[in-house]
PDB file of C-alpha atoms in Angstrom:
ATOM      1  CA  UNK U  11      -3.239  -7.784 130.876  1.00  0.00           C
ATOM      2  CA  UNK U  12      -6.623  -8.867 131.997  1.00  0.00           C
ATOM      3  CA  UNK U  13      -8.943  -7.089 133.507  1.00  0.00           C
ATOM      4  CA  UNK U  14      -9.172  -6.077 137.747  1.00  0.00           C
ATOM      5  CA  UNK U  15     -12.216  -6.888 139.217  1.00  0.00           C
ATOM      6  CA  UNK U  16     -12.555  -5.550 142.420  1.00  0.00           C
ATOM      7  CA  UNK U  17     -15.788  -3.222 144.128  1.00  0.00           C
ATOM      8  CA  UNK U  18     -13.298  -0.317 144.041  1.00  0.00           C
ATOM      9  CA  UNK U  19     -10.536   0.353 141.680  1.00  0.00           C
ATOM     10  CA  UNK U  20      -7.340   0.297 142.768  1.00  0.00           C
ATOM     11  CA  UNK U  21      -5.438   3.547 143.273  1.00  0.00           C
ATOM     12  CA  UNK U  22      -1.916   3.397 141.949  1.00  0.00           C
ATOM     13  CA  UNK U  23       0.720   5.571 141.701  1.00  0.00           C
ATOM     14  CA  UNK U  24       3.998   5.289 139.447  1.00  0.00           C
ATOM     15  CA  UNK U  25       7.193   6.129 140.283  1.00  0.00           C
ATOM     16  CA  UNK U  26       9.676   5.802 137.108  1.00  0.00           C
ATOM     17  CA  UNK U  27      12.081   8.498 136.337  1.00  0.00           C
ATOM     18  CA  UNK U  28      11.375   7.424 132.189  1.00  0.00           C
ATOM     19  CA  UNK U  29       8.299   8.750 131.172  1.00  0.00           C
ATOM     20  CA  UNK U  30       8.029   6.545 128.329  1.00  0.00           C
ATOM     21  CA  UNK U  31       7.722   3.836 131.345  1.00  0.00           C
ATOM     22  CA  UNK U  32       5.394   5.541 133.108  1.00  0.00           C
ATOM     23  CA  UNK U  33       3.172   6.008 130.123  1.00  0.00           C
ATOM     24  CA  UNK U  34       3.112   2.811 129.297  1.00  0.00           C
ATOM     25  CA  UNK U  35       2.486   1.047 132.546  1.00  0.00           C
ATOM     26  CA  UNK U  36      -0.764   3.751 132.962  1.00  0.00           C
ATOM     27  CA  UNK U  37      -1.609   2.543 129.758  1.00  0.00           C
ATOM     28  CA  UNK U  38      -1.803  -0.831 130.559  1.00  0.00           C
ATOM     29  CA  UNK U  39      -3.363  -0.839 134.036  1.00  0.00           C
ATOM     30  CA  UNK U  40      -5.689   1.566 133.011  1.00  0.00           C
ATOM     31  CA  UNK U  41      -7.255  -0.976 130.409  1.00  0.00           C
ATOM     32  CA  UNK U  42      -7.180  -3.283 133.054  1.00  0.00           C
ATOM     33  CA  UNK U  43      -8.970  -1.232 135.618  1.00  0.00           C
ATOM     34  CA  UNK U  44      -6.730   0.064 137.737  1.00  0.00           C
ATOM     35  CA  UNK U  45      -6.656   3.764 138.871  1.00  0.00           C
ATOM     36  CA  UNK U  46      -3.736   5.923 138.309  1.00  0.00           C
ATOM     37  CA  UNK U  47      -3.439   8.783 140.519  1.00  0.00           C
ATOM     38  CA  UNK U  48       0.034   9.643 140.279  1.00  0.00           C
ATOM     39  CA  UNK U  49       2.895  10.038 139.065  1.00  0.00           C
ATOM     40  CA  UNK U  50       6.946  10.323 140.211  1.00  0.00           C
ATOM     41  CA  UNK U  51      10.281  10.987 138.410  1.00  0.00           C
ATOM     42  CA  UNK U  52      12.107  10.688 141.031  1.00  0.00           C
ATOM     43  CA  UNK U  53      12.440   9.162 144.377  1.00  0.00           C
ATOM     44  CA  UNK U  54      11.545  12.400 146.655  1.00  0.00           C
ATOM     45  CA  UNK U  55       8.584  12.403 144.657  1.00  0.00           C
ATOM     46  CA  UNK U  56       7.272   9.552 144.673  1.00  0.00           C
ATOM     47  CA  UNK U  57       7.660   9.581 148.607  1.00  0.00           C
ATOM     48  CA  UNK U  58       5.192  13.007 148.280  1.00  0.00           C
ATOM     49  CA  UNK U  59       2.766  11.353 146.023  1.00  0.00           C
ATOM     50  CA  UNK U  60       2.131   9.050 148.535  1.00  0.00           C
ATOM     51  CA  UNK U  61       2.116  11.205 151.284  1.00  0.00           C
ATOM     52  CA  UNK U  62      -0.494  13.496 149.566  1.00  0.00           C
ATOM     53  CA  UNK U  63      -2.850  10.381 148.061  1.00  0.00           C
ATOM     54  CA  UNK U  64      -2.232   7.663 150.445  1.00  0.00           C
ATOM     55  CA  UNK U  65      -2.598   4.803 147.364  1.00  0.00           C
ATOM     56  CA  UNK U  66      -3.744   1.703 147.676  1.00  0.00           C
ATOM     57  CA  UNK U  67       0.068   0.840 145.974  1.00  0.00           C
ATOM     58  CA  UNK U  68       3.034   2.256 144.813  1.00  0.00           C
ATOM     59  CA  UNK U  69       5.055   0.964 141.643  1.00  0.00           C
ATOM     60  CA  UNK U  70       8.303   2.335 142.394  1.00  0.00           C
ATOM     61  CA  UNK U  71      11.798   2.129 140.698  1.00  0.00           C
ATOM     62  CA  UNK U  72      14.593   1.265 142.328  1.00  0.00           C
ATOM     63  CA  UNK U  73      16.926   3.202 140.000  1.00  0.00           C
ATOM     64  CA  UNK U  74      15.838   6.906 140.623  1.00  0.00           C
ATOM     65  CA  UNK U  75      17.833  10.400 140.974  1.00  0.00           C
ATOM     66  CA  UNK U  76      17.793  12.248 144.457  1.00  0.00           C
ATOM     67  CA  UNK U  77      16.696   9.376 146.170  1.00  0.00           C
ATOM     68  CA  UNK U  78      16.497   5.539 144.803  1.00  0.00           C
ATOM     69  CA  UNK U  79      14.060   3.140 145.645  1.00  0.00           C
ATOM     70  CA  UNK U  80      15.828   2.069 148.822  1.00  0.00           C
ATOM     71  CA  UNK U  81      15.377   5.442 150.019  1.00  0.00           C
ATOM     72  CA  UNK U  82      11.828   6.106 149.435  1.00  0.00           C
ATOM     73  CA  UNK U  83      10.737   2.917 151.134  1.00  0.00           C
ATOM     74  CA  UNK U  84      12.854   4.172 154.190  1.00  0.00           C
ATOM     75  CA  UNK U  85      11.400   7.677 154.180  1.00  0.00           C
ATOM     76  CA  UNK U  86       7.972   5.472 154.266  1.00  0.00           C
ATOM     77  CA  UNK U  87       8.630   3.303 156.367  1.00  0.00           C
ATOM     78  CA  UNK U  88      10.067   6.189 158.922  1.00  0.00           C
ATOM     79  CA  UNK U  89       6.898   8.361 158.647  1.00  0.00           C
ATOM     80  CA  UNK U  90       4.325   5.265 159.270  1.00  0.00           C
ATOM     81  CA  UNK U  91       2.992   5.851 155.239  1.00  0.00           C
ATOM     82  CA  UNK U  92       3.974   2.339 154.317  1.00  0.00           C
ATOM     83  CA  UNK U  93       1.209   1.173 156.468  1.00  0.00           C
ATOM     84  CA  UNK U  94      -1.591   1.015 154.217  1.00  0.00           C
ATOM     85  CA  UNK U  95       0.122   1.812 150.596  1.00  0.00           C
ATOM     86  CA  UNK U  96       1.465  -1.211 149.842  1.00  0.00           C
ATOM     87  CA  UNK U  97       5.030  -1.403 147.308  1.00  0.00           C
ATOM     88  CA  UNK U  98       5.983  -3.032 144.500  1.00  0.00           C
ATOM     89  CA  UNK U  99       9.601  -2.656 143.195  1.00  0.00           C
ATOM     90  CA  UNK U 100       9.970  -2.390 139.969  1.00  0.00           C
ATOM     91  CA  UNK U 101      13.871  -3.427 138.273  1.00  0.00           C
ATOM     92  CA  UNK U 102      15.423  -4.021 135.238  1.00  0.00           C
ATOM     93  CA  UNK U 103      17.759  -6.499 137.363  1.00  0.00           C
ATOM     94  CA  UNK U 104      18.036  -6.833 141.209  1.00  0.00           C
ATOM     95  CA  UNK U 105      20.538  -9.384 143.591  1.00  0.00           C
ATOM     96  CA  UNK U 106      19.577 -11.583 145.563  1.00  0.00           C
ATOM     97  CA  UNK U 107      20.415  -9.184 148.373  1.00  0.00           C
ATOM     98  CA  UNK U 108      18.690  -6.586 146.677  1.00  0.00           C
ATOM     99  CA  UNK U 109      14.991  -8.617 146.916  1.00  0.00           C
ATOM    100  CA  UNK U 110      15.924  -9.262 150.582  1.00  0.00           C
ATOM    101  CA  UNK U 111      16.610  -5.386 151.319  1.00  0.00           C
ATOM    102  CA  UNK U 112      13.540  -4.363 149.924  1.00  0.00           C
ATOM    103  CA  UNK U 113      11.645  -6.760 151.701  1.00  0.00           C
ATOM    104  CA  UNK U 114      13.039  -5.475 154.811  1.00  0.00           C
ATOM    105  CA  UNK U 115      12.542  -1.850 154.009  1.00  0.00           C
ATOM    106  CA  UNK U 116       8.319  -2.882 153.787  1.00  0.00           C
ATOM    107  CA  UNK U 117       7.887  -3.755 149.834  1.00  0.00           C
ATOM    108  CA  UNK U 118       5.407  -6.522 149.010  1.00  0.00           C
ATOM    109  CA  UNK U 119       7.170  -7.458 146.077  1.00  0.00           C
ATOM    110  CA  UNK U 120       9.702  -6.934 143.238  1.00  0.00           C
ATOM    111  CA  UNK U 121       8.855  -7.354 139.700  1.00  0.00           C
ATOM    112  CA  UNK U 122      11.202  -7.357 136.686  1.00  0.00           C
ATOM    113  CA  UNK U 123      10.630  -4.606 134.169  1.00  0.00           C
ATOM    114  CA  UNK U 124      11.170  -7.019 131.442  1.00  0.00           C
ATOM    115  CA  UNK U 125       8.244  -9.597 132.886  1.00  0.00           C
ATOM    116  CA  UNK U 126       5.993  -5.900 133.954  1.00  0.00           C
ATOM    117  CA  UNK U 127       3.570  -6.566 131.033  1.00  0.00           C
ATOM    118  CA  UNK U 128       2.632 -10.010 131.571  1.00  0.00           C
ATOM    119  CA  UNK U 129       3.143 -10.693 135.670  1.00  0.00           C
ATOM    120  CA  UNK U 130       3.095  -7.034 136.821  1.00  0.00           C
ATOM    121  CA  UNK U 131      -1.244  -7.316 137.522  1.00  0.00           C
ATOM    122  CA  UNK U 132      -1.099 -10.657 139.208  1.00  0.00           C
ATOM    123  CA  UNK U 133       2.009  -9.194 141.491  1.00  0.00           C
ATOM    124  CA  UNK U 134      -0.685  -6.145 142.422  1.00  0.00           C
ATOM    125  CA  UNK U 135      -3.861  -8.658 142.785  1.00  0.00           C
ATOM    126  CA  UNK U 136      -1.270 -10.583 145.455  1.00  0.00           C
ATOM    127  CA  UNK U 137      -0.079  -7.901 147.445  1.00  0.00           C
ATOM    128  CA  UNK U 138      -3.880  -6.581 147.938  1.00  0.00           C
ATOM    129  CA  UNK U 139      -4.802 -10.003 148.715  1.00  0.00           C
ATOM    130  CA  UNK U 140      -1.595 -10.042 151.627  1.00  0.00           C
ATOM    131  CA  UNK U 141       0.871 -12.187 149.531  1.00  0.00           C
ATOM    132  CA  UNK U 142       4.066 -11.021 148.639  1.00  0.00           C
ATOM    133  CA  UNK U 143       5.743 -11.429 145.195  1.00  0.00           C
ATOM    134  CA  UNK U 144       9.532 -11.917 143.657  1.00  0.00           C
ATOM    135  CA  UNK U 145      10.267 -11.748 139.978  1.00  0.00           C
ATOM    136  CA  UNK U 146       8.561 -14.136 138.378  1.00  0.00           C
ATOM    137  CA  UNK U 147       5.800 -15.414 140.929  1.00  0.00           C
ATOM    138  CA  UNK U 148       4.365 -15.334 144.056  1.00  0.00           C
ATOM    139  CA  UNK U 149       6.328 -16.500 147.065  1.00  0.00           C
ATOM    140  CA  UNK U 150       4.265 -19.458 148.395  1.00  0.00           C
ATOM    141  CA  UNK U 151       7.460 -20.366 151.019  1.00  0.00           C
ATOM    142  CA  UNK U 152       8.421 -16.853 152.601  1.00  0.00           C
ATOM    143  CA  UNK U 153       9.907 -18.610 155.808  1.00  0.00           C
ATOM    144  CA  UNK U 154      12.573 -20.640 153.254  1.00  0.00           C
ATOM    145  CA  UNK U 155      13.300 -17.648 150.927  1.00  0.00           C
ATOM    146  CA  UNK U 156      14.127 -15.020 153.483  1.00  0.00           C
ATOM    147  CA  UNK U 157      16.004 -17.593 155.529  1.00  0.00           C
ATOM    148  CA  UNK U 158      18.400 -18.168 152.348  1.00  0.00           C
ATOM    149  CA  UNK U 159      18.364 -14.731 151.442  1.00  0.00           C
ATOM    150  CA  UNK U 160      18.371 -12.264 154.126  1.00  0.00           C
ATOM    151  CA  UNK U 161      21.612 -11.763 156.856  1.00  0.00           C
ATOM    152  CA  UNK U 162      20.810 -13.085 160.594  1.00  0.00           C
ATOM    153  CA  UNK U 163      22.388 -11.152 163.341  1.00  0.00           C
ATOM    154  CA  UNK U 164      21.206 -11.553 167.249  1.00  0.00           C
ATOM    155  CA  UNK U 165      18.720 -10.080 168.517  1.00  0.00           C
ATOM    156  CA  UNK U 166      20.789  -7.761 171.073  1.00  0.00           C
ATOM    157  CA  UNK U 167      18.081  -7.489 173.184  1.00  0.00           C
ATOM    158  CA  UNK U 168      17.795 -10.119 176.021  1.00  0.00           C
ATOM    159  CA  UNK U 169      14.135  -9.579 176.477  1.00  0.00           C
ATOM    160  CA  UNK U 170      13.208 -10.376 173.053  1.00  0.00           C
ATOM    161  CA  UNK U 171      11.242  -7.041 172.290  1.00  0.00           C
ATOM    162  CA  UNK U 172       9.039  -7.807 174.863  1.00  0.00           C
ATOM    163  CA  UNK U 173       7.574 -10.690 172.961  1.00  0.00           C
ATOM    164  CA  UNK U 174       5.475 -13.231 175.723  1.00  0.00           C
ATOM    165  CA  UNK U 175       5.968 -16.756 175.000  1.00  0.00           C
ATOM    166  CA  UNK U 176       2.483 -17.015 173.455  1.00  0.00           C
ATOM    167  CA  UNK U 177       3.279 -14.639 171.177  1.00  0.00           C
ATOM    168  CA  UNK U 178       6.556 -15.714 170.186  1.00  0.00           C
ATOM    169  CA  UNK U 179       3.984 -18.802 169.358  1.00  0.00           C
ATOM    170  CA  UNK U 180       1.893 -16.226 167.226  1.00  0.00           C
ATOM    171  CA  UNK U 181       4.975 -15.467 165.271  1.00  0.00           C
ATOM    172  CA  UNK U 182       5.913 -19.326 164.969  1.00  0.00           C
ATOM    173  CA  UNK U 183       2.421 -19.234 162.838  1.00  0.00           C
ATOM    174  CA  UNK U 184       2.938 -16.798 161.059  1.00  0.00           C
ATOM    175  CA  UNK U 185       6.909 -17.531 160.079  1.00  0.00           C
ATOM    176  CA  UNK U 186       5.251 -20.738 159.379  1.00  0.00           C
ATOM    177  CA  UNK U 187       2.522 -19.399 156.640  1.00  0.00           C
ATOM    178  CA  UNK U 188      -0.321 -20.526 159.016  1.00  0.00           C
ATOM    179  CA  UNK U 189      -3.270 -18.547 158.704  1.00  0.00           C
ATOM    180  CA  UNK U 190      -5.161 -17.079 161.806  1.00  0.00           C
ATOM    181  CA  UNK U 191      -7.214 -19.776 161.996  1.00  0.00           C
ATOM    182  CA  UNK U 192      -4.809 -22.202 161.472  1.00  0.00           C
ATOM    183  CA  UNK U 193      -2.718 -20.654 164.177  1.00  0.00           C
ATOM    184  CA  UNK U 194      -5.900 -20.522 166.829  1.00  0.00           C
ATOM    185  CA  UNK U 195      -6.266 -24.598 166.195  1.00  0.00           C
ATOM    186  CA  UNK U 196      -2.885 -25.013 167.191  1.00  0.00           C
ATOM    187  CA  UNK U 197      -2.751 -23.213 170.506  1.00  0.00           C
ATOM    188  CA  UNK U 198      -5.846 -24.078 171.292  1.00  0.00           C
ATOM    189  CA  UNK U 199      -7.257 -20.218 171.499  1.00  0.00           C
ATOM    190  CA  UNK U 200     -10.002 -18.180 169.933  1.00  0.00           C
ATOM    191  CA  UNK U 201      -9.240 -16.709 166.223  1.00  0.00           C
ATOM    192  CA  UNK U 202      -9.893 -13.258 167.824  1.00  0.00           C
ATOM    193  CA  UNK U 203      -7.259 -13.791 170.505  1.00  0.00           C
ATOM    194  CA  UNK U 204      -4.661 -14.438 167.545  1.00  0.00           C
ATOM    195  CA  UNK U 205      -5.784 -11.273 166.080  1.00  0.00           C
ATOM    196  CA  UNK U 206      -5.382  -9.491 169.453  1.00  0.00           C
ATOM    197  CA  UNK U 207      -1.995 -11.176 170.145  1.00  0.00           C
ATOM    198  CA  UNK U 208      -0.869  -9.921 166.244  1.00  0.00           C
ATOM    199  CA  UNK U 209      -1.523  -6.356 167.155  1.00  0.00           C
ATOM    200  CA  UNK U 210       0.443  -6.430 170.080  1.00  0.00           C
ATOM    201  CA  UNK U 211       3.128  -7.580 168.319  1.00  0.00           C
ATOM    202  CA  UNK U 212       2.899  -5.233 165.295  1.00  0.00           C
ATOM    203  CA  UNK U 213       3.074  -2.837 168.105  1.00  0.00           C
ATOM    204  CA  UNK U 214       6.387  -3.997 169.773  1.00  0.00           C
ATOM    205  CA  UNK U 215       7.805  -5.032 166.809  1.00  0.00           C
ATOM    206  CA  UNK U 216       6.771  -1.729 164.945  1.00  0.00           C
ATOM    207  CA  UNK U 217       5.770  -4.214 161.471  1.00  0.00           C
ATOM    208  CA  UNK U 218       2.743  -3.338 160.147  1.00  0.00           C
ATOM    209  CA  UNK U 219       2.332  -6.453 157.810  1.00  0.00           C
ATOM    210  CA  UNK U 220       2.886 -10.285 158.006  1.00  0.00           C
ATOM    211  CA  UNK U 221       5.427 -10.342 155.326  1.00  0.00           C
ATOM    212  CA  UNK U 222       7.264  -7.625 157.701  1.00  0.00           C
ATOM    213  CA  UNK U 223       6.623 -10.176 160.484  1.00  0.00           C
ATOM    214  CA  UNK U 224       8.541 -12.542 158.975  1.00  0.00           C
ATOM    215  CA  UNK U 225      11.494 -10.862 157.669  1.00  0.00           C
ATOM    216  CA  UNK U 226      12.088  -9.499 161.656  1.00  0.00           C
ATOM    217  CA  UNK U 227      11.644 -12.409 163.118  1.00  0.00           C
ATOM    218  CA  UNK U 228      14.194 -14.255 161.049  1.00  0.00           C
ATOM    219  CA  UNK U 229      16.482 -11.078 160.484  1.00  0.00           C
ATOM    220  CA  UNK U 230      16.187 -11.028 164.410  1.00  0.00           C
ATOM    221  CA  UNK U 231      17.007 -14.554 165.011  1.00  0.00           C
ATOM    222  CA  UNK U 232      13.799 -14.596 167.207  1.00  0.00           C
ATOM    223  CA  UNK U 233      13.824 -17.855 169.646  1.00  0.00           C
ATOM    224  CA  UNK U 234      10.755 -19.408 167.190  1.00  0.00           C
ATOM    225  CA  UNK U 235      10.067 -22.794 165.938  1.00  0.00           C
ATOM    226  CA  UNK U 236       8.981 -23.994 162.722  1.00  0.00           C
ATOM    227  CA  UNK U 237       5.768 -25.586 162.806  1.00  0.00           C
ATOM    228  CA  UNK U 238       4.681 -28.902 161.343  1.00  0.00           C
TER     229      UNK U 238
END
C-alpha cells in the first residue's frame, strides 16, 4: 500500500465488528500515512465515533450487530454528520442493489474486503478528491451506473423541489460529470454563479455531495437532460 501524501493526514476511523480486521486495516494505513482515530465493533458505534471525532472518513462494514451498515449511514445521514466524513463500505460481497442503496444512503464508495489491501488507499485518495468508488475502481460514468442500478420512481412533487429551470440545468451538469467550469461554459454564466446555484440546490434537495446529486436526481426522475 503506498504511501498518502497529503499536508494533513487523513483521519480515519474503522468500523469492523472482527478485530483481527480492524487490526489489520490500521496496520496497513498506518504505514501508509493515514491517521487512525477510531475504532467500532458495531454499527451504533461506529455512528458515535463519528459523532465524537468528525473524521475525515469512515471504513464501515456493512455486516455489523445492533445496527448494520445500512443503518449507520441512515443515522448519519439523519443527524447532518455525513456531511463532511465521507464513507466507504467495506463487504465481503454486496448486490448490485446493495452498491446502489449505499450510494443513496451518502457512501462514496464500496470496496471488497478481499481487494481492501491492494485498492482500499486509492478508493480513500478518490473519495477525498470528490470521486466515488465501486469494487474494483473508480466510477468514471456515475450518470450510466446509477441509471442501471438504482430504482426510478416519480418525483411526487409537481413543483420539482423547487428546482428553477437554471438549476435543473446545474443538475444536467452535474448528472452529466461536467465540472463547474465546464458547466459555467455551457450556460454561458460565471463559475461562481454555478457554485451559488449548487448550494441552493444542496439546500432544497438536502444532498450535501455531487455523487448525492446524482443519485436524487435520477432516483427522482428529475425533468434533466443529458448533456453532449
Amino acid at each position: 500500500m503506498a504511501e498518502v501524501k497529503k499536508d494533513k493526514p487523513i483521519r480515519v476511523v474503522i468500523a469492523d465488528d472482527h478485530a483481527m480486521v480492524r487490526d489489520g486495516l490500521r496496520r496497513s494505513l498506518e504505514y501508509a500515512g493515514l491517521e487512525i482515530v477510531g475504532e467500532a465493533a458495531d454499527g451504533m458505534e461506529a455512528v458515535a465515533q463519528v459523532r465524537k471525532l468528525d473524521p475525515d472518513i469512515l471504513l464501515l462494514d456493512l455486516s455489523m450487530p445492533k445496527h448494520d451498515g445500512f443503518e449507520a449511514l441512515r443515522d448519519l445521514r439523519a443527524d447532518g454528520h455525513a456531511r463532511h466524513t465521507r464513507v466507504i463500505v467495506l463487504t465481503a460481497e454486496a448486490s448490485t442493489e446493495d452498491v446502489a442503496k449505499a450510494l443513496d444512503l451518502g457512501a462514496r464508495g464500496l470496496v471488497l474486503k478481499a481487494l481492501a489491501t491492494e485498492k482500499l488507499l486509492l478508493a480513500i485518495q478518490t473519495v477525498m478528491d470528490g470521486g466515488a468508488w465501486v469494487g474494483a475502481g473508480p466510477v468514471k460514468d456515475l450518470q450510466s451506473y446509477l441509471r442501471t442500478h438504482l430504482p426510478v420512481k416519480p418525483s411526487g412533487r409537481s413543483d420539482n423541489y423547487g428546482l428553477t429551470k437554471r438549476e435543473l440545468q446545474i443538475i444536467s451538469g452535474v448528472v452529466s460529470g461536467r465540472a463547474n467550469k465546464e458547466i459555467a461554459e455551457r450556460f454561458g454564466i460565471a463559475e461562481d454563479t454555478v457554485k451559488h446555484h449548487l448550494s441552493n440546490i444542496f439546500d432544497k434537495t438536502g444532498v450535501s455531495t455531487r455523487v448525492e446529486l446524482v443519485v436524487f436526481a435520477i432516483k427522482h426522475s428529475l425533468p434533466i437532460d443529458e448533456l453532449d
